[in-house]
mmCIF file of N, CA and C in Angstrom:
data_model
loop_
_atom_site.group_PDB
_atom_site.id
_atom_site.type_symbol
_atom_site.label_atom_id
_atom_site.label_comp_id
_atom_site.label_asym_id
_atom_site.label_seq_id
_atom_site.Cartn_x
_atom_site.Cartn_y
_atom_site.Cartn_z
ATOM 1 N N GLY A 17 1.078 -0.808 0.160
ATOM 2 C CA GLY A 17 -0.020 0.236 0.192
ATOM 3 C C GLY A 17 0.832 1.336 -0.106
ATOM 4 N N SER A 18 0.276 2.600 -0.238
ATOM 5 C CA SER A 18 0.929 3.611 -0.114
ATOM 6 C C SER A 18 0.254 4.570 0.646
ATOM 7 N N PHE A 19 0.872 5.813 1.130
ATOM 8 C CA PHE A 19 0.101 7.041 1.918
ATOM 9 C C PHE A 19 0.797 7.875 1.254
ATOM 10 N N THR A 20 -0.421 9.098 1.096
ATOM 11 C CA THR A 20 -0.084 10.450 0.397
ATOM 12 C C THR A 20 -0.237 11.513 1.251
ATOM 13 N N ILE A 21 0.839 12.175 1.099
ATOM 14 C CA ILE A 21 0.474 13.247 1.389
ATOM 15 C C ILE A 21 0.503 14.858 0.735
ATOM 16 N N GLY A 22 0.031 15.762 1.206
ATOM 17 C CA GLY A 22 -0.361 16.680 0.053
ATOM 18 C C GLY A 22 -1.576 16.294 -1.573
ATOM 19 N N ALA A 23 -2.345 15.357 -1.307
ATOM 20 C CA ALA A 23 -2.947 14.680 -2.495
ATOM 21 C C ALA A 23 -3.367 15.880 -3.078
ATOM 22 N N GLY A 24 -3.192 16.144 -4.858
ATOM 23 C CA GLY A 24 -3.514 17.065 -5.404
ATOM 24 C C GLY A 24 -2.663 18.423 -5.092
ATOM 25 N N THR A 25 -1.966 18.849 -4.749
ATOM 26 C CA THR A 25 -1.235 19.756 -5.280
ATOM 27 C C THR A 25 0.059 19.545 -5.337
ATOM 28 N N ASP A 26 0.905 20.476 -5.438
ATOM 29 C CA ASP A 26 2.081 20.150 -6.333
ATOM 30 C C ASP A 26 3.096 19.268 -5.087
ATOM 31 N N ALA A 27 3.408 20.015 -4.484
ATOM 32 C CA ALA A 27 3.908 19.219 -3.110
ATOM 33 C C ALA A 27 3.161 17.217 -2.561
ATOM 34 N N GLU A 28 3.019 16.778 -3.597
ATOM 35 C CA GLU A 28 2.313 15.583 -3.256
ATOM 36 C C GLU A 28 3.440 14.651 -3.146
ATOM 37 N N VAL A 29 3.671 14.261 -1.720
ATOM 38 C CA VAL A 29 4.504 13.037 -1.484
ATOM 39 C C VAL A 29 3.688 11.798 -1.640
ATOM 40 N N VAL A 30 4.109 10.376 -2.104
ATOM 41 C CA VAL A 30 3.749 8.910 -1.708
ATOM 42 C C VAL A 30 4.464 8.386 -1.210
ATOM 43 N N LEU A 31 4.318 7.926 0.160
ATOM 44 C CA LEU A 31 5.468 6.870 0.974
ATOM 45 C C LEU A 31 4.705 5.679 0.849
ATOM 46 N N PRO A 32 5.505 4.070 0.652
ATOM 47 C CA PRO A 32 5.093 3.095 0.963
ATOM 48 C C PRO A 32 4.483 3.020 2.389
ATOM 49 N N ALA A 33 3.365 2.692 2.263
ATOM 50 C CA ALA A 33 2.881 2.677 4.255
ATOM 51 C C ALA A 33 3.098 0.325 4.593
ATOM 52 N N SER A 34 2.338 0.036 5.450
ATOM 53 C CA SER A 34 2.108 -1.182 5.549
ATOM 54 C C SER A 34 1.523 -1.322 7.108
ATOM 55 N N LEU A 35 -0.033 -1.865 6.663
ATOM 56 C CA LEU A 35 -0.510 -2.505 8.597
ATOM 57 C C LEU A 35 -0.058 -2.662 9.381
ATOM 58 N N MET A 36 -0.073 -2.783 10.588
ATOM 59 C CA MET A 36 0.305 -3.734 11.168
ATOM 60 C C MET A 36 -0.720 -3.392 12.327
ATOM 61 N N HIS A 37 -0.997 -4.844 13.218
ATOM 62 C CA HIS A 37 -1.327 -5.521 14.078
ATOM 63 C C HIS A 37 -0.435 -5.059 15.111
ATOM 64 N N ILE A 38 -0.768 -4.441 16.028
ATOM 65 C CA ILE A 38 -0.404 -3.926 17.566
ATOM 66 C C ILE A 38 -0.945 -4.899 18.787
ATOM 67 N N PRO A 39 0.329 -5.033 19.639
ATOM 68 C CA PRO A 39 0.181 -6.708 20.799
ATOM 69 C C PRO A 39 -1.644 -6.118 21.533
ATOM 70 N N THR A 40 -1.355 -4.805 22.116
ATOM 71 C CA THR A 40 -2.321 -4.335 22.580
ATOM 72 C C THR A 40 -3.108 -3.019 22.301
ATOM 73 N N MET A 41 -4.083 -2.838 22.899
ATOM 74 C CA MET A 41 -5.524 -2.055 22.908
ATOM 75 C C MET A 41 -4.955 -0.861 23.381
ATOM 76 N N VAL A 42 -5.199 0.216 22.395
ATOM 77 C CA VAL A 42 -5.415 1.420 22.036
ATOM 78 C C VAL A 42 -6.602 2.414 22.712
ATOM 79 N N GLU A 43 -6.905 2.781 23.576
ATOM 80 C CA GLU A 43 -8.203 3.424 24.119
ATOM 81 C C GLU A 43 -7.453 5.030 23.257
ATOM 82 N N CYS A 44 -8.982 5.425 22.746
ATOM 83 C CA CYS A 44 -8.651 6.991 22.331
ATOM 84 C C CYS A 44 -9.712 7.635 22.370
ATOM 85 N N TYR A 45 -9.662 8.530 23.053
ATOM 86 C CA TYR A 45 -10.464 9.906 23.770
ATOM 87 C C TYR A 45 -10.664 11.237 22.567
ATOM 88 N N ARG A 46 -11.963 11.814 23.037
ATOM 89 C CA ARG A 46 -12.547 12.984 22.812
ATOM 90 C C ARG A 46 -13.458 13.281 23.623
ATOM 91 N N THR A 47 -12.720 14.915 23.906
ATOM 92 C CA THR A 47 -13.951 15.957 24.525
ATOM 93 C C THR A 47 -15.073 16.135 24.037
ATOM 94 N N VAL A 48 -16.493 16.426 25.196
ATOM 95 C CA VAL A 48 -17.763 16.432 23.848
ATOM 96 C C VAL A 48 -18.056 17.405 23.563
ATOM 97 N N ASP A 49 -17.198 19.001 24.679
ATOM 98 C CA ASP A 49 -17.276 20.093 23.458
ATOM 99 C C ASP A 49 -15.956 20.922 22.526
ATOM 100 N N GLY A 50 -14.964 19.563 22.591
ATOM 101 C CA GLY A 50 -14.129 19.869 21.509
ATOM 102 C C GLY A 50 -12.984 20.866 22.154
ATOM 103 N N ARG A 51 -13.298 21.577 23.482
ATOM 104 C CA ARG A 51 -12.332 22.299 23.821
ATOM 105 C C ARG A 51 -11.279 21.571 25.333
ATOM 106 N N THR A 52 -12.480 21.717 26.037
ATOM 107 C CA THR A 52 -12.241 20.846 27.558
ATOM 108 C C THR A 52 -12.726 20.442 28.445
ATOM 109 N N GLY A 53 -13.163 19.751 29.160
ATOM 110 C CA GLY A 53 -14.559 19.149 30.140
ATOM 111 C C GLY A 53 -14.614 17.327 29.790
ATOM 112 N N ASP A 54 -15.713 17.215 29.818
ATOM 113 C CA ASP A 54 -15.560 15.959 29.798
ATOM 114 C C ASP A 54 -15.050 14.837 28.483
ATOM 115 N N TYR A 55 -14.588 13.444 29.271
ATOM 116 C CA TYR A 55 -14.035 13.110 27.593
ATOM 117 C C TYR A 55 -15.280 12.201 27.976
ATOM 118 N N ILE A 56 -14.741 11.818 26.333
ATOM 119 C CA ILE A 56 -15.058 10.395 26.277
ATOM 120 C C ILE A 56 -14.890 9.412 25.392
ATOM 121 N N LYS A 57 -15.373 7.626 25.926
ATOM 122 C CA LYS A 57 -14.566 7.242 24.701
ATOM 123 C C LYS A 57 -14.981 7.086 23.028
ATOM 124 N N CYS A 58 -14.105 6.979 22.121
ATOM 125 C CA CYS A 58 -14.641 7.016 21.082
ATOM 126 C C CYS A 58 -13.866 6.083 20.067
ATOM 127 N N ALA A 59 -13.130 5.128 20.184
ATOM 128 C CA ALA A 59 -12.315 3.964 19.907
ATOM 129 C C ALA A 59 -11.204 3.572 20.429
ATOM 130 N N ASP A 60 -11.065 1.678 20.074
ATOM 131 C CA ASP A 60 -10.037 1.253 20.539
ATOM 132 C C ASP A 60 -9.264 0.890 19.701
ATOM 133 N N ILE A 61 -8.174 1.240 19.302
ATOM 134 C CA ILE A 61 -7.145 0.945 18.515
ATOM 135 C C ILE A 61 -6.308 -0.242 18.497
ATOM 136 N N SER A 62 -6.215 -0.987 17.462
ATOM 137 C CA SER A 62 -5.431 -2.475 17.334
ATOM 138 C C SER A 62 -4.897 -2.342 16.132
ATOM 139 N N GLN A 63 -4.835 -1.614 15.357
ATOM 140 C CA GLN A 63 -4.071 -1.177 14.279
ATOM 141 C C GLN A 63 -3.204 0.008 14.388
ATOM 142 N N ILE A 64 -1.730 0.111 13.397
ATOM 143 C CA ILE A 64 -1.893 1.328 13.123
ATOM 144 C C ILE A 64 -1.176 1.044 11.688
ATOM 145 N N MET A 65 -1.023 2.239 10.688
ATOM 146 C CA MET A 65 -0.522 2.394 9.591
ATOM 147 C C MET A 65 1.099 3.129 9.300
ATOM 148 N N VAL A 66 1.939 2.209 9.019
ATOM 149 C CA VAL A 66 3.485 2.620 9.572
ATOM 150 C C VAL A 66 3.908 3.057 8.229
ATOM 151 N N ALA A 67 4.456 4.200 7.571
ATOM 152 C CA ALA A 67 4.842 4.740 6.517
ATOM 153 C C ALA A 67 6.231 4.698 6.185
ATOM 154 N N HIS A 68 6.873 4.507 5.295
ATOM 155 C CA HIS A 68 7.997 4.182 5.247
ATOM 156 C C HIS A 68 8.636 5.042 4.365
ATOM 157 N N GLU A 69 10.278 5.612 4.558
ATOM 158 C CA GLU A 69 10.597 6.251 3.732
ATOM 159 C C GLU A 69 11.584 5.974 2.433
ATOM 160 N N SER A 70 11.132 4.409 2.292
ATOM 161 C CA SER A 70 11.782 4.067 0.796
ATOM 162 C C SER A 70 10.876 2.916 0.823
ATOM 163 N N GLU A 71 11.046 2.664 -0.292
ATOM 164 C CA GLU A 71 10.405 1.136 -0.800
ATOM 165 C C GLU A 71 11.068 -0.051 0.013
ATOM 166 N N GLU A 72 12.434 0.088 -0.043
ATOM 167 C CA GLU A 72 13.107 -0.755 0.640
ATOM 168 C C GLU A 72 12.794 -0.843 1.925
ATOM 169 N N ALA A 73 13.176 -0.012 2.873
ATOM 170 C CA ALA A 73 12.244 0.047 4.009
ATOM 171 C C ALA A 73 10.971 -0.935 4.034
ATOM 172 N N ALA A 74 10.145 -0.485 3.348
ATOM 173 C CA ALA A 74 9.022 -1.917 3.676
ATOM 174 C C ALA A 74 8.880 -2.590 3.149
ATOM 175 N N LEU A 75 9.825 -3.107 2.341
ATOM 176 C CA LEU A 75 9.952 -4.875 1.769
ATOM 177 C C LEU A 75 11.035 -4.987 3.198
ATOM 178 N N GLN A 76 11.577 -4.030 3.584
ATOM 179 C CA GLN A 76 12.467 -5.266 4.752
ATOM 180 C C GLN A 76 11.532 -5.299 5.971
ATOM 181 N N ALA A 77 11.141 -3.884 6.754
ATOM 182 C CA ALA A 77 9.995 -4.309 7.686
ATOM 183 C C ALA A 77 8.572 -5.538 7.125
ATOM 184 N N ARG A 78 8.182 -5.564 6.089
ATOM 185 C CA ARG A 78 7.561 -6.927 5.639
ATOM 186 C C ARG A 78 8.464 -7.906 5.840
ATOM 187 N N ALA A 79 9.522 -8.000 5.822
ATOM 188 C CA ALA A 79 9.932 -9.577 5.646
ATOM 189 C C ALA A 79 9.943 -9.497 7.096
ATOM 190 N N ASP A 80 10.443 -8.956 7.962
ATOM 191 C CA ASP A 80 11.149 -9.083 9.552
ATOM 192 C C ASP A 80 9.797 -9.293 10.346
ATOM 193 N N HIS A 81 8.316 -8.960 9.699
ATOM 194 C CA HIS A 81 7.328 -9.065 10.287
ATOM 195 C C HIS A 81 6.280 -9.632 9.687
ATOM 196 N N PRO A 82 6.537 -10.897 8.547
ATOM 197 C CA PRO A 82 5.464 -11.567 7.997
ATOM 198 C C PRO A 82 3.811 -11.347 8.094
ATOM 199 N N SER A 83 3.867 -12.192 9.614
ATOM 200 C CA SER A 83 2.447 -12.092 9.687
ATOM 201 C C SER A 83 1.407 -10.548 10.189
ATOM 202 N N ALA A 84 2.359 -9.373 9.972
ATOM 203 C CA ALA A 84 1.840 -8.634 10.123
ATOM 204 C C ALA A 84 1.551 -7.845 11.689
ATOM 205 N N ARG A 85 2.595 -8.655 12.484
ATOM 206 C CA ARG A 85 2.227 -8.287 14.265
ATOM 207 C C ARG A 85 3.434 -7.953 14.793
ATOM 208 N N ALA A 86 3.097 -6.225 14.580
ATOM 209 C CA ALA A 86 4.617 -6.126 15.811
ATOM 210 C C ALA A 86 4.195 -6.498 17.330
ATOM 211 N N ASP A 87 5.931 -6.705 17.177
ATOM 212 C CA ASP A 87 6.440 -7.098 19.054
ATOM 213 C C ASP A 87 6.272 -6.489 19.975
ATOM 214 N N SER A 88 6.108 -5.203 19.480
ATOM 215 C CA SER A 88 5.877 -3.915 20.640
ATOM 216 C C SER A 88 4.693 -3.084 20.979
ATOM 217 N N GLY A 89 4.060 -2.705 21.746
ATOM 218 C CA GLY A 89 3.202 -1.589 21.882
ATOM 219 C C GLY A 89 3.788 -0.054 21.434
ATOM 220 N N LEU A 90 2.952 0.721 22.181
ATOM 221 C CA LEU A 90 3.452 2.019 21.306
ATOM 222 C C LEU A 90 4.257 2.628 22.532
ATOM 223 N N THR A 91 3.983 2.520 23.623
ATOM 224 C CA THR A 91 4.838 3.316 24.866
ATOM 225 C C THR A 91 6.138 2.385 25.450
ATOM 226 N N PRO A 92 6.734 3.034 26.306
ATOM 227 C CA PRO A 92 7.655 2.121 26.427
ATOM 228 C C PRO A 92 7.435 0.985 27.752
ATOM 229 N N PRO A 93 6.715 1.455 28.413
ATOM 230 C CA PRO A 93 6.301 -0.231 29.026
ATOM 231 C C PRO A 93 6.299 -1.481 28.088
ATOM 232 N N THR A 94 5.150 -1.274 27.108
ATOM 233 C CA THR A 94 4.782 -2.078 26.225
ATOM 234 C C THR A 94 5.943 -2.601 25.574
ATOM 235 N N ARG A 95 7.282 -2.387 25.341
ATOM 236 C CA ARG A 95 8.179 -2.725 24.224
ATOM 237 C C ARG A 95 8.687 -4.021 24.820
ATOM 238 N N GLY A 96 8.703 -4.603 23.729
ATOM 239 C CA GLY A 96 8.620 -6.442 23.948
ATOM 240 C C GLY A 96 7.908 -7.216 24.752
ATOM 241 N N VAL A 97 6.715 -6.456 24.247
ATOM 242 C CA VAL A 97 5.576 -7.508 25.453
ATOM 243 C C VAL A 97 5.001 -9.011 24.590
ATOM 244 N N VAL A 98 5.356 -9.036 23.387
ATOM 245 C CA VAL A 98 4.712 -10.439 22.756
ATOM 246 C C VAL A 98 5.922 -11.229 23.705
ATOM 247 N N ARG A 99 7.314 -10.953 23.774
ATOM 248 C CA ARG A 99 7.979 -11.879 23.735
ATOM 249 C C ARG A 99 8.234 -11.896 25.122
ATOM 250 N N ARG A 100 7.833 -10.742 26.140
ATOM 251 C CA ARG A 100 7.745 -11.176 27.497
ATOM 252 C C ARG A 100 7.215 -12.170 28.196
ATOM 253 N N GLU A 101 7.724 -13.180 28.932
ATOM 254 C CA GLU A 101 6.673 -13.864 29.860
ATOM 255 C C GLU A 101 6.554 -13.428 31.352
ATOM 256 N N PHE A 102 5.330 -13.578 31.236
ATOM 257 C CA PHE A 102 4.610 -13.296 32.739
ATOM 258 C C PHE A 102 5.104 -14.846 34.080
ATOM 259 N N MET A 103 4.848 -13.922 35.002
ATOM 260 C CA MET A 103 4.427 -15.039 36.010
ATOM 261 C C MET A 103 3.235 -15.997 36.400
ATOM 262 N N ARG A 104 3.192 -17.130 36.474
ATOM 263 C CA ARG A 104 1.827 -18.021 36.716
ATOM 264 C C ARG A 104 1.422 -17.374 38.503
ATOM 265 N N VAL A 105 2.395 -17.225 38.721
ATOM 266 C CA VAL A 105 2.316 -17.569 40.273
ATOM 267 C C VAL A 105 1.543 -16.074 41.085
ATOM 268 N N ARG A 106 1.756 -15.353 42.352
ATOM 269 C CA ARG A 106 1.382 -14.405 42.611
ATOM 270 C C ARG A 106 2.552 -13.721 43.023
ATOM 271 N N PRO A 107 3.266 -12.571 42.342
ATOM 272 C CA PRO A 107 4.269 -11.810 41.985
ATOM 273 C C PRO A 107 4.380 -11.464 43.745
ATOM 274 N N HIS A 108 5.844 -11.403 43.710
ATOM 275 C CA HIS A 108 6.959 -11.133 44.590
ATOM 276 C C HIS A 108 6.173 -11.911 46.426
ATOM 277 N N LEU A 109 5.974 -13.345 46.462
ATOM 278 C CA LEU A 109 5.184 -14.055 47.083
ATOM 279 C C LEU A 109 6.705 -14.133 48.163
ATOM 280 N N SER A 110 7.332 -14.850 47.335
ATOM 281 C CA SER A 110 8.741 -14.933 47.636
ATOM 282 C C SER A 110 9.483 -13.907 48.787
ATOM 283 N N ASN A 111 9.484 -13.015 47.985
ATOM 284 C CA ASN A 111 10.478 -12.233 48.720
ATOM 285 C C ASN A 111 9.280 -11.921 49.838
ATOM 286 N N ILE A 112 8.545 -11.642 49.924
ATOM 287 C CA ILE A 112 7.383 -11.586 51.199
ATOM 288 C C ILE A 112 8.288 -12.239 52.433
ATOM 289 N N LEU A 113 8.049 -14.065 51.876
ATOM 290 C CA LEU A 113 8.111 -14.983 52.873
ATOM 291 C C LEU A 113 9.969 -14.790 53.227
ATOM 292 N N LYS A 114 10.895 -14.393 52.662
ATOM 293 C CA LYS A 114 12.185 -14.243 52.986
ATOM 294 C C LYS A 114 11.806 -13.083 53.784
ATOM 295 N N GLN A 115 11.499 -12.090 53.746
ATOM 296 C CA GLN A 115 11.788 -10.805 54.652
ATOM 297 C C GLN A 115 11.117 -11.015 56.051
ATOM 298 N N ARG A 116 9.766 -11.639 55.905
ATOM 299 C CA ARG A 116 9.116 -12.324 57.222
ATOM 300 C C ARG A 116 9.934 -13.024 58.182
ATOM 301 N N LYS A 117 10.893 -13.907 57.420
ATOM 302 C CA LYS A 117 11.960 -15.208 58.409
ATOM 303 C C LYS A 117 13.052 -13.809 58.653
ATOM 304 N N SER A 118 13.430 -12.881 57.584
ATOM 305 C CA SER A 118 14.494 -12.340 57.932
ATOM 306 C C SER A 118 14.562 -10.633 59.156
ATOM 307 N N LEU A 119 13.359 -10.554 59.927
ATOM 308 C CA LEU A 119 12.339 -9.763 60.728
ATOM 309 C C LEU A 119 13.321 -10.303 61.764
ATOM 310 N N PRO A 120 13.804 -9.417 62.865
ATOM 311 C CA PRO A 120 13.686 -9.737 64.342
ATOM 312 C C PRO A 120 13.069 -9.437 65.180
ATOM 313 N N ARG A 121 12.656 -10.559 65.765
ATOM 314 C CA ARG A 121 11.680 -10.491 66.666
ATOM 315 C C ARG A 121 11.265 -9.482 67.767
ATOM 316 N N SER A 122 11.997 -8.825 68.252
ATOM 317 C CA SER A 122 11.589 -7.510 68.541
ATOM 318 C C SER A 122 10.947 -6.798 67.486
ATOM 319 N N ALA A 123 11.356 -6.126 66.047
ATOM 320 C CA ALA A 123 10.815 -5.593 65.721
ATOM 321 C C ALA A 123 8.995 -5.852 64.958
ATOM 322 N N VAL A 124 8.790 -7.556 65.042
ATOM 323 C CA VAL A 124 7.800 -7.639 64.745
ATOM 324 C C VAL A 124 6.556 -7.468 65.892
ATOM 325 N N MET A 125 7.203 -7.886 66.900
ATOM 326 C CA MET A 125 6.406 -7.129 68.429
ATOM 327 C C MET A 125 6.386 -5.908 68.605
ATOM 328 N N ARG A 126 7.451 -4.940 68.217
ATOM 329 C CA ARG A 126 6.851 -3.880 68.259
ATOM 330 C C ARG A 126 6.038 -3.120 66.772
ATOM 331 N N ALA A 127 5.685 -4.327 66.304
ATOM 332 C CA ALA A 127 4.553 -3.426 64.976
ATOM 333 C C ALA A 127 3.236 -4.412 65.311
ATOM 334 N N GLU A 128 3.387 -5.436 65.982
ATOM 335 C CA GLU A 128 1.769 -5.498 66.680
ATOM 336 C C GLU A 128 1.666 -4.526 67.827
ATOM 337 N N ASN A 129 2.423 -4.618 68.191
ATOM 338 C CA ASN A 129 1.870 -3.581 69.926
ATOM 339 C C ASN A 129 1.387 -2.470 68.932
ATOM 340 N N HIS A 130 1.901 -1.714 68.178
ATOM 341 C CA HIS A 130 1.599 -0.808 67.895
ATOM 342 C C HIS A 130 0.832 -0.532 66.727
ATOM 343 N N ILE A 131 0.157 -1.827 66.556
ATOM 344 C CA ILE A 131 -1.482 -1.927 65.595
ATOM 345 C C ILE A 131 -2.402 -1.918 66.811
ATOM 346 N N LEU A 132 -2.309 -3.086 67.829
ATOM 347 C CA LEU A 132 -2.717 -3.319 68.966
ATOM 348 C C LEU A 132 -3.243 -1.642 69.490
#
């Protein structure tokens, strides 16, 4: 596919483009009055169009992602979210148990007395 900037003018630029599926949903909001105020949800975005500078870059991107699925989302916390493995147990449970065993008995008794 292609993406056209300035269609119908003398400065028309046609760029090669491809459609990518992103691994996370992005919510789109807009205001009711167009300026400030209450926001309403208007769309869930699950695809993005990527415009490339050259046809070679477009072919390389299509070769890198033949299924047209992106490995990362749009924000830094979602970088590599597809490759990331998630814990199937409650997080930090082992750390909590280690801390409980390592606390001195006097500190535990002070905390209990403070609560009671």
